Amino acid sequence: MTVFKPAGLLVCAALFAGVAKAETEVKLGYALADTSHYGAGARAWQEAVEAATGGAYAFRSFPSSGLGGEREVIEGLQLGTVEATIVSSGTLANFVPETGVFDIPFLFRDFDHARSVLDGPIGQEILAKFEDAGLVALAWGEQGFRHITNNRTAIAAPADLKGLKIRTMENPVHITAFQTLGAAPTPMAWPEVIGALEQGTIDGQENPLSVITSAHLSEVQTHLTLSGHVYSPAVLLVSKPFWDGLSPEDQDAFRKGAVAGAKAMRAFVDDVEQSGVDTLKAEGMQIGTLTPEQRAAFREALAPAYEGYARQYGEDLIRRISDSQ
Ligand code: PAF
């Protein structure tokens, strides 16, 4: 009997160790459905971490703002009550002011330009700034270029925005841009947006095709203007208290997993860029695209805002971004 006891204890200890390891929970919150680009990013991140750590971390996803709006989730990371998130740049500039430079309208020419800046030295320098806010930023994901939807009118010129009650993210760069264009920007957390559109307290909102399709905005909006007025990055973040408790090997697994998550988000966005307009047309939206001349008119109307952005972020940095290939 005594011979079996230690062995039994060893087996029990091994089992408990296994359970305890697998029970390191990672709560991962994000704003949209699990069928969205956020869901694709979250799944790829989870799968990569699970594969690299032999299932040592149990991810628990909270899609569709299940842990609150993006601001609350980021605050949860700072407090250490939430381990991970994928968020837009919506409220980020309130935590890490340097991120706001990427929110400048018409800064990026196209997807290749945006991705190469974010993956290159400038994007990586800005990821490093998150530590000052008690956050660890592991990779730049993506939503796409933002477009305007509304229930009032087709938009072809800045004058068409006059007085338009447009929901913006709680993002000072975006708010300034829409104010400068003559609209009536209404900053609002995402979880309130669909209700506000249904009730008519706002006329419109702006988001990339990835969001417009996955949040079914065609059910509450009639017009879509493919303005591509600003690139919308996302970022894969973990809480610093959580990060500091990880071994270097596990930190590496989370970082590589986040890069895989970002890649999956970009692949999803690439697909929606191909199919999204047809989907939304079939769902009944009236869709127009700004011509290059019309986009130039928007840029011209934004001149006073650009002066403010240059003061805030520095002409040099803005030029480095816009000149980069
Ligand atoms: O518009 C926003 O707030 C963001 O783009 C969204 C939809 C929450 C996705 O991060």
XYZ file of C-alpha atoms and ligand atoms in Angstrom:
335
model
C 0.000 0.000 0.000
C 2.650 2.437 1.104
C 4.423 1.747 -2.203
C 1.469 3.110 -4.215
C 0.803 6.172 -2.108
C 3.629 8.442 -3.347
C 3.002 7.396 -6.943
C -0.705 8.203 -6.501
C 0.197 11.534 -4.996
C 2.545 12.224 -7.868
C -0.192 11.461 -10.377
C -2.581 13.730 -8.482
C 0.028 16.474 -8.283
C 0.694 16.169 -12.010
C -3.020 16.325 -12.752
C -3.484 19.381 -10.563
C -0.475 21.072 -12.141
C -2.012 20.422 -15.559
C -5.376 21.813 -14.502
C -3.870 24.840 -12.791
C -1.773 25.638 -15.872
C -4.697 25.280 -18.255
C -6.747 27.478 -16.001
C -4.715 30.636 -16.556
C -7.634 32.510 -18.010
C -7.226 35.176 -20.650
C -10.327 37.335 -20.944
C -10.248 38.882 -24.419
C -12.799 41.615 -25.100
C -13.671 43.308 -28.390
C -16.421 45.429 -29.881
C -17.865 43.413 -32.736
C -19.344 39.963 -33.380
C -17.131 36.887 -33.406
C -17.861 36.635 -37.152
C -16.103 39.989 -37.734
C -12.452 40.847 -38.411
C -12.057 41.151 -34.632
C -13.310 37.586 -34.201
C -10.875 36.392 -36.888
C -7.995 38.156 -35.125
C -8.996 36.839 -31.697
C -9.236 33.246 -32.931
C -5.857 33.332 -34.662
C -4.259 34.872 -31.559
C -5.813 32.253 -29.279
C -4.878 29.341 -31.538
C -1.267 30.478 -31.871
C -0.836 30.928 -28.101
C -2.500 27.591 -27.373
C -0.281 25.807 -29.877
C 2.922 27.439 -28.597
C 2.212 26.888 -24.893
C 0.601 23.444 -25.042
C -2.752 24.880 -23.978
C -1.431 26.609 -20.865
C -3.815 29.560 -21.363
C -7.575 29.326 -21.535
C -8.834 32.185 -23.708
C -12.350 33.394 -23.014
C -13.596 35.783 -25.672
C -16.155 38.501 -25.022
C -17.262 39.733 -28.461
C -19.898 42.421 -29.183
C -18.715 44.744 -26.390
C -19.412 41.983 -23.845
C -16.960 43.652 -21.433
C -18.182 47.188 -22.227
C -17.105 49.856 -24.692
C -13.496 50.129 -25.855
C -12.683 52.760 -23.226
C -13.896 50.531 -20.367
C -12.030 47.518 -21.717
C -8.754 49.465 -21.940
C -9.307 50.696 -18.385
C -9.892 47.045 -17.393
C -6.480 46.190 -18.856
C -4.866 48.991 -16.884
C -6.482 47.702 -13.697
C -5.562 44.092 -14.518
C -9.200 42.899 -14.482
C -9.094 42.136 -18.237
C -6.069 40.419 -19.790
C -6.369 41.181 -23.501
C -8.232 43.145 -26.116
C -8.297 44.128 -29.752
C -9.384 47.737 -30.109
C -9.689 50.437 -32.740
C -7.867 53.733 -32.438
C -11.183 55.188 -31.177
C -10.273 56.112 -27.642
C -6.569 55.220 -27.840
C -5.329 58.785 -28.189
C -6.834 59.471 -24.754
C -4.469 56.847 -23.313
C -1.477 57.085 -25.646
C -1.620 60.523 -27.329
C 1.048 59.594 -29.927
C -1.334 57.118 -31.619
C -3.472 60.054 -32.799
C -1.090 60.763 -35.665
C -2.442 57.715 -37.532
C -5.975 59.164 -37.277
C -5.144 62.157 -39.479
C -7.506 62.160 -42.485
C -6.090 61.256 -45.903
C -2.663 60.537 -44.366
C -2.277 57.081 -45.884
C -2.471 56.552 -49.637
C -3.603 52.937 -49.550
C -3.428 49.692 -47.574
C 0.191 48.942 -48.529
C 1.282 52.365 -47.339
C -0.568 52.060 -44.007
C 0.620 48.520 -43.321
C 4.239 49.277 -44.119
C 4.270 52.335 -41.828
C 2.621 50.448 -38.972
C 4.909 47.433 -39.326
C 7.974 49.633 -39.815
C 9.983 51.768 -37.377
C 7.315 54.470 -36.861
C 4.559 51.996 -36.018
C 6.859 50.035 -33.724
C 8.053 53.225 -31.961
C 4.440 54.082 -31.220
C 3.643 50.566 -29.976
C 6.457 51.003 -27.439
C 4.728 54.132 -26.021
C 1.855 52.048 -24.651
C 3.974 50.900 -21.698
C 3.743 54.413 -20.219
C -0.039 53.908 -20.030
C 0.227 50.530 -18.278
C -0.526 48.638 -21.493
C 1.494 46.300 -23.669
C 0.815 46.683 -27.392
C 1.894 43.633 -29.375
C 0.850 44.282 -32.973
C -1.092 46.581 -35.262
C -4.224 44.943 -36.594
C -6.617 46.617 -38.952
C -10.169 47.654 -39.726
C -9.731 49.306 -43.124
C -10.392 52.793 -44.480
C -13.401 54.532 -42.960
C -16.404 55.601 -45.029
C -19.462 57.703 -44.203
C -22.979 56.287 -43.858
C -26.077 58.378 -43.142
C -29.834 58.597 -43.517
C -30.024 62.085 -44.991
C -28.201 62.498 -48.257
C -25.582 61.327 -50.719
C -22.277 63.052 -49.944
C -20.073 64.383 -52.706
C -18.668 67.588 -51.220
C -17.865 68.981 -47.768
C -21.014 71.152 -48.047
C -23.127 67.972 -47.966
C -21.907 67.360 -44.420
C -23.201 70.709 -43.173
C -25.038 70.169 -39.905
C -25.012 66.377 -40.360
C -25.191 64.758 -36.952
C -22.466 62.235 -37.441
C -21.324 59.900 -34.715
C -17.566 59.856 -34.406
C -15.388 57.773 -32.169
C -14.260 59.491 -28.958
C -11.194 60.549 -30.855
C -10.035 64.180 -30.843
C -8.422 63.980 -34.307
C -11.651 62.720 -35.907
C -13.832 65.174 -33.973
C -11.707 68.118 -35.163
C -11.865 66.871 -38.751
C -15.654 66.653 -38.861
C -16.055 69.992 -37.067
C -13.740 71.588 -39.629
C -15.804 70.085 -42.456
C -18.963 71.733 -41.052
C -20.645 68.590 -39.715
C -22.037 68.263 -36.194
C -19.826 65.477 -34.816
C -21.304 63.533 -31.913
C -18.659 61.442 -30.151
C -20.233 58.281 -28.799
C -19.114 54.881 -27.559
C -19.833 52.122 -30.071
C -22.381 50.164 -27.982
C -24.772 53.155 -28.186
C -24.481 53.737 -31.920
C -27.049 51.356 -33.450
C -29.744 52.506 -30.982
C -28.952 56.173 -31.696
C -29.209 55.542 -35.456
C -32.510 53.694 -34.998
C -33.925 56.480 -32.880
C -32.646 59.169 -35.241
C -30.694 61.048 -32.564
C -27.806 60.934 -35.032
C -27.990 60.973 -38.850
C -24.914 58.930 -39.591
C -21.638 57.426 -38.569
C -18.349 56.473 -40.230
C -16.588 53.117 -40.222
C -14.786 50.771 -42.611
C -16.592 48.186 -44.771
C -15.510 45.494 -42.292
C -17.644 47.159 -39.605
C -20.494 48.334 -41.854
C -21.052 44.766 -43.073
C -20.482 42.872 -39.835
C -22.607 45.239 -37.725
C -25.368 45.147 -40.393
C -25.506 48.926 -40.644
C -27.526 48.612 -43.867
C -30.498 47.878 -41.576
C -30.282 51.368 -40.085
C -28.569 53.486 -42.776
C -29.607 54.327 -46.330
C -26.547 56.069 -47.850
C -22.943 54.960 -48.010
C -20.233 57.263 -49.346
C -16.959 55.519 -50.057
C -14.881 58.403 -48.791
C -11.924 56.439 -47.402
C -11.294 59.605 -45.397
C -9.107 57.963 -42.792
C -7.323 54.664 -42.219
C -8.511 52.795 -39.144
C -5.891 50.663 -37.430
C -6.589 48.309 -34.560
C -4.182 47.188 -31.902
C -3.741 43.915 -30.034
C -3.118 44.737 -26.402
C -2.488 42.917 -23.163
C -2.591 44.167 -19.610
C 0.794 45.062 -18.151
C 0.183 43.270 -14.823
C -0.686 40.131 -16.820
C 2.336 40.565 -19.112
C 4.727 41.068 -16.218
C 3.625 37.724 -14.771
C 4.476 35.787 -17.967
C 7.723 33.907 -18.523
C 9.857 35.211 -21.437
C 8.821 32.116 -23.455
C 5.136 32.799 -22.874
C 5.591 36.511 -23.650
C 7.090 35.412 -26.945
C 4.074 33.160 -27.583
C 1.669 36.044 -26.925
C 3.651 38.415 -29.141
C 3.857 35.955 -32.036
C 0.188 35.072 -31.520
C -0.754 38.751 -31.740
C 1.159 39.064 -35.011
C -0.810 36.056 -36.315
C -4.019 37.735 -35.090
C -3.132 40.964 -36.906
C -2.424 39.004 -40.086
C -5.813 37.287 -39.844
C -7.540 40.657 -39.386
C -5.842 42.039 -42.475
C -6.797 38.968 -44.520
C -10.415 39.378 -43.399
C -10.339 43.074 -44.320
C -8.869 42.223 -47.750
C -11.832 39.889 -48.368
C -14.415 42.452 -47.268
C -12.791 45.055 -49.518
C -13.564 42.716 -52.432
C -17.109 41.750 -51.501
C -18.434 44.419 -49.092
C -19.777 46.945 -51.575
C -21.766 44.289 -53.481
C -23.148 42.928 -50.223
C -24.283 46.360 -49.053
C -25.766 47.198 -52.472
C -27.751 43.956 -52.378
C -28.934 44.932 -48.902
C -30.364 48.134 -50.379
C -27.801 50.832 -49.559
C -27.336 53.695 -52.020
C -23.611 53.859 -52.619
C -21.423 56.591 -54.073
C -17.642 56.918 -54.321
C -15.700 60.148 -53.970
C -13.728 60.899 -57.121
C -10.078 61.982 -56.770
C -11.200 65.611 -57.330
C -13.851 65.315 -54.628
C -11.326 63.822 -52.212
C -9.029 66.760 -52.988
C -11.867 69.146 -52.077
C -12.226 67.421 -48.699
C -8.485 67.681 -48.098
C -8.588 71.378 -48.982
C -11.498 72.005 -46.614
C -9.479 70.302 -43.869
C -6.571 72.776 -44.166
C -7.178 74.454 -40.766
C -7.347 71.040 -39.086
C -4.053 69.983 -40.702
C -2.373 73.051 -39.161
C -3.479 71.879 -35.722
C -2.334 68.305 -36.380
C 1.079 69.574 -37.475
C 1.407 71.563 -34.241
C 0.385 68.555 -32.178
C 2.271 65.703 -33.854
C 5.072 67.617 -35.577
C 5.436 68.296 -39.279
C 8.483 66.040 -39.455
C 6.673 62.953 -38.232
C 3.690 63.606 -40.497
C 6.042 64.071 -43.473
C 7.980 60.921 -42.564
C 4.691 59.007 -42.647
C 3.295 60.527 -45.816
C 6.625 60.254 -47.691
C 7.197 56.676 -46.702
C 6.811 54.089 -49.478
O -16.406 53.047 -34.636
C -15.864 52.439 -33.692
O -16.037 52.764 -32.505
C -14.936 51.295 -34.024
O -14.550 51.318 -35.342
C -15.591 49.939 -33.679
C -16.819 49.681 -34.473
C -15.921 49.894 -32.203
C -14.632 48.826 -33.910
O -13.521 48.935 -33.109
